[in-house]
PDB file of C-alpha atoms in Angstrom:
ATOM      1  CA  UNK A   8      77.490 -19.084 -31.311  1.00 48.00           C
ATOM      2  CA  UNK A   9      76.498 -22.774 -31.410  1.00 48.00           C
ATOM      3  CA  UNK A  10      78.209 -23.143 -34.788  1.00 50.00           C
ATOM      4  CA  UNK A  11      81.513 -21.840 -33.380  1.00 51.00           C
ATOM      5  CA  UNK A  12      81.369 -24.261 -30.438  1.00 51.00           C
ATOM      6  CA  UNK A  13      80.678 -27.251 -32.702  1.00 52.00           C
ATOM      7  CA  UNK A  14      83.345 -26.273 -35.260  1.00 51.00           C
ATOM      8  CA  UNK A  15      86.107 -25.946 -32.671  1.00 51.00           C
ATOM      9  CA  UNK A  16      86.244 -29.723 -32.141  1.00 51.00           C
ATOM     10  CA  UNK A  17      87.263 -30.521 -35.726  1.00 53.00           C
ATOM     11  CA  UNK A  18      90.792 -31.543 -34.716  1.00 56.00           C
ATOM     12  CA  UNK A  19      89.398 -33.780 -31.970  1.00 66.00           C
ATOM     13  CA  UNK A  20      88.762 -36.612 -34.450  1.00 82.00           C
ATOM     14  CA  UNK A  21      92.484 -36.914 -35.184  1.00 87.00           C
ATOM     15  CA  UNK A  22      93.636 -36.947 -31.555  1.00 91.00           C
ATOM     16  CA  UNK A  23      92.431 -40.480 -30.672  1.00 90.00           C
ATOM     17  CA  UNK A  24      94.117 -41.891 -33.766  1.00 92.00           C
ATOM     18  CA  UNK A  25      97.394 -40.201 -32.849  1.00 94.00           C
ATOM     19  CA  UNK A  26      97.140 -41.479 -29.273  1.00 94.00           C
ATOM     20  CA  UNK A  27      96.607 -45.050 -30.475  1.00 94.00           C
ATOM     21  CA  UNK A  28      99.555 -44.770 -32.873  1.00 94.00           C
ATOM     22  CA  UNK A  29     101.703 -43.364 -30.070  1.00 95.00           C
ATOM     23  CA  UNK A  30     100.639 -46.209 -27.782  1.00 95.00           C
ATOM     24  CA  UNK A  31     101.613 -48.822 -30.385  1.00 94.00           C
ATOM     25  CA  UNK A  32     104.938 -47.042 -30.946  1.00 93.00           C
ATOM     26  CA  UNK A  33     105.729 -47.083 -27.238  1.00 93.00           C
ATOM     27  CA  UNK A  34     104.726 -50.743 -26.959  1.00 93.00           C
ATOM     28  CA  UNK A  35     106.994 -51.630 -29.884  1.00 92.00           C
ATOM     29  CA  UNK A  36     110.065 -49.877 -28.486  1.00 91.00           C
ATOM     30  CA  UNK A  37     109.493 -50.899 -24.855  1.00 93.00           C
ATOM     31  CA  UNK A  38     108.324 -54.508 -25.264  1.00 93.00           C
ATOM     32  CA  UNK A  39     108.567 -56.048 -28.719  1.00 93.00           C
ATOM     33  CA  UNK A  40     111.961 -54.792 -29.891  1.00 93.00           C
ATOM     34  CA  UNK A  41     113.884 -55.749 -26.698  1.00 94.00           C
ATOM     35  CA  UNK A  42     112.300 -59.220 -26.768  1.00 94.00           C
ATOM     36  CA  UNK A  43     113.406 -59.725 -30.381  1.00 94.00           C
ATOM     37  CA  UNK A  44     116.927 -58.638 -29.449  1.00 95.00           C
ATOM     38  CA  UNK A  45     117.079 -61.114 -26.539  1.00 93.00           C
ATOM     39  CA  UNK A  46     115.789 -63.900 -28.794  1.00 93.00           C
ATOM     40  CA  UNK A  47     118.460 -63.202 -31.422  1.00 95.00           C
ATOM     41  CA  UNK A  48     121.191 -63.143 -28.760  1.00 93.00           C
ATOM     42  CA  UNK A  49     119.966 -66.472 -27.338  1.00 91.00           C
ATOM     43  CA  UNK A  50     119.911 -68.063 -30.799  1.00 91.00           C
ATOM     44  CA  UNK A  51     123.449 -66.814 -31.489  1.00 92.00           C
ATOM     45  CA  UNK A  52     124.674 -68.198 -28.156  1.00 92.00           C
ATOM     46  CA  UNK A  53     122.996 -71.559 -28.770  1.00 90.00           C
ATOM     47  CA  UNK A  54     124.408 -71.859 -32.286  1.00 88.00           C
ATOM     48  CA  UNK A  55     127.936 -71.094 -31.026  1.00 90.00           C
ATOM     49  CA  UNK A  56     127.990 -73.969 -28.532  1.00 91.00           C
ATOM     50  CA  UNK A  57     131.035 -76.200 -28.805  1.00 91.00           C
ATOM     51  CA  UNK A  58     132.455 -79.137 -26.860  1.00 93.00           C
ATOM     52  CA  UNK A  59     134.091 -78.029 -23.625  1.00 92.00           C
ATOM     53  CA  UNK A  60     131.679 -75.163 -22.903  1.00 92.00           C
ATOM     54  CA  UNK A  61     130.169 -75.144 -19.427  1.00 94.00           C
ATOM     55  CA  UNK A  62     126.467 -74.303 -19.648  1.00 95.00           C
ATOM     56  CA  UNK A  63     123.311 -73.976 -17.571  1.00 95.00           C
ATOM     57  CA  UNK A  64     120.009 -75.347 -18.863  1.00 94.00           C
ATOM     58  CA  UNK A  65     116.671 -73.605 -18.429  1.00 94.00           C
ATOM     59  CA  UNK A  66     115.980 -76.100 -15.632  1.00 93.00           C
ATOM     60  CA  UNK A  67     119.099 -74.997 -13.730  1.00 93.00           C
ATOM     61  CA  UNK A  68     121.254 -78.040 -14.528  1.00 94.00           C
ATOM     62  CA  UNK A  69     124.975 -77.315 -14.910  1.00 95.00           C
ATOM     63  CA  UNK A  70     126.926 -79.394 -17.389  1.00 94.00           C
ATOM     64  CA  UNK A  71     129.777 -79.488 -19.869  1.00 95.00           C
ATOM     65  CA  UNK A  72     129.070 -79.789 -23.588  1.00 94.00           C
ATOM     66  CA  UNK A  73     130.580 -83.004 -24.935  1.00 94.00           C
ATOM     67  CA  UNK A  74     128.855 -83.130 -28.297  1.00 93.00           C
ATOM     68  CA  UNK A  75     126.784 -80.936 -30.583  1.00 93.00           C
ATOM     69  CA  UNK A  76     124.342 -82.081 -33.275  1.00 90.00           C
ATOM     70  CA  UNK A  77     121.956 -80.115 -35.480  1.00 87.00           C
ATOM     71  CA  UNK A  78     119.275 -79.534 -32.872  1.00 90.00           C
ATOM     72  CA  UNK A  79     120.609 -81.329 -29.784  1.00 92.00           C
ATOM     73  CA  UNK A  80     123.455 -80.896 -27.330  1.00 94.00           C
ATOM     74  CA  UNK A  81     125.092 -83.699 -25.350  1.00 95.00           C
ATOM     75  CA  UNK A  82     125.954 -82.598 -21.793  1.00 95.00           C
ATOM     76  CA  UNK A  83     128.112 -84.329 -19.218  1.00 95.00           C
ATOM     77  CA  UNK A  84     126.421 -83.569 -15.893  1.00 94.00           C
ATOM     78  CA  UNK A  85     128.615 -85.843 -13.764  1.00 94.00           C
ATOM     79  CA  UNK A  86     131.682 -87.953 -14.534  1.00 94.00           C
ATOM     80  CA  UNK A  87     130.466 -90.608 -16.956  1.00 92.00           C
ATOM     81  CA  UNK A  88     126.860 -89.335 -17.018  1.00 95.00           C
ATOM     82  CA  UNK A  89     125.804 -87.769 -20.303  1.00 95.00           C
ATOM     83  CA  UNK A  90     122.366 -86.402 -21.149  1.00 95.00           C
ATOM     84  CA  UNK A  91     120.930 -85.061 -24.378  1.00 95.00           C
ATOM     85  CA  UNK A  92     119.103 -81.700 -24.514  1.00 95.00           C
ATOM     86  CA  UNK A  93     117.511 -79.617 -27.236  1.00 94.00           C
ATOM     87  CA  UNK A  94     119.559 -76.519 -28.108  1.00 92.00           C
ATOM     88  CA  UNK A  95     116.850 -74.090 -26.956  1.00 92.00           C
ATOM     89  CA  UNK A  96     117.057 -75.695 -23.476  1.00 93.00           C
ATOM     90  CA  UNK A  97     120.471 -74.089 -22.938  1.00 94.00           C
ATOM     91  CA  UNK A  98     119.894 -70.879 -20.976  1.00 92.00           C
ATOM     92  CA  UNK A  99     123.433 -69.506 -20.805  1.00 92.00           C
ATOM     93  CA  UNK A 100     127.107 -70.333 -21.174  1.00 93.00           C
ATOM     94  CA  UNK A 101     129.011 -70.187 -17.882  1.00 90.00           C
ATOM     95  CA  UNK A 102     132.462 -70.491 -19.454  1.00 85.00           C
ATOM     96  CA  UNK A 103     133.637 -71.214 -22.954  1.00 81.00           C
ATOM     97  CA  UNK A 104     136.318 -73.686 -23.892  1.00 75.00           C
ATOM     98  CA  UNK A 105     139.570 -72.216 -25.130  1.00 72.00           C
ATOM     99  CA  UNK A 106     139.327 -71.977 -28.895  1.00 65.00           C
ATOM    100  CA  UNK A 107     141.879 -70.934 -31.455  1.00 53.00           C
ATOM    101  CA  UNK A 108     140.635 -67.603 -32.850  1.00 53.00           C
ATOM    102  CA  UNK A 109     142.870 -67.661 -35.886  1.00 43.00           C
ATOM    103  CA  UNK A 110     145.202 -70.232 -37.430  1.00 46.00           C
ATOM    104  CA  UNK A 111     147.423 -67.586 -39.016  1.00 47.00           C
ATOM    105  CA  UNK A 112     150.251 -66.095 -36.964  1.00 47.00           C
ATOM    106  CA  UNK A 113     150.092 -62.342 -36.469  1.00 47.00           C
ATOM    107  CA  UNK A 114     153.135 -60.704 -38.099  1.00 47.00           C
ATOM    108  CA  UNK A 115     152.124 -57.044 -38.038  1.00 47.00           C
ATOM    109  CA  UNK A 116     153.914 -54.762 -35.701  1.00 47.00           C
ATOM    110  CA  UNK A 117     152.443 -51.632 -34.107  1.00 46.00           C
ATOM    111  CA  UNK A 118     154.698 -49.193 -36.028  1.00 48.00           C
ATOM    112  CA  UNK A 119     153.647 -50.600 -39.396  1.00 46.00           C
ATOM    113  CA  UNK A 120     149.986 -50.058 -38.564  1.00 45.00           C
ATOM    114  CA  UNK A 121     150.518 -46.385 -37.696  1.00 47.00           C
ATOM    115  CA  UNK A 122     152.244 -45.580 -41.033  1.00 44.00           C
TER     116      UNK A 122
END
């Protein structure tokens, strides 16, 4: 009878390992993966900055991009007042300057696409 009671817990050694693996899986999908996605989106936004964009810095300063260098952005915060910021200091773009999406004129017509 004692042998049967001791042998019944054989699968108990695997349960803590599965719980730890499950915990790491949940942490990855709930914390790490979303943070990586936000970081990639921020890097894409910061690399797409162009003159004329209205932006907000991480400090809450609103300004218009007047120049872009490799790792810095020149912002006009008031008429005639320009300041230089690191690209990662740009928190978000409020409005983008009008840019030409394509230099080629579109000549397709809707009926030709359906055929």
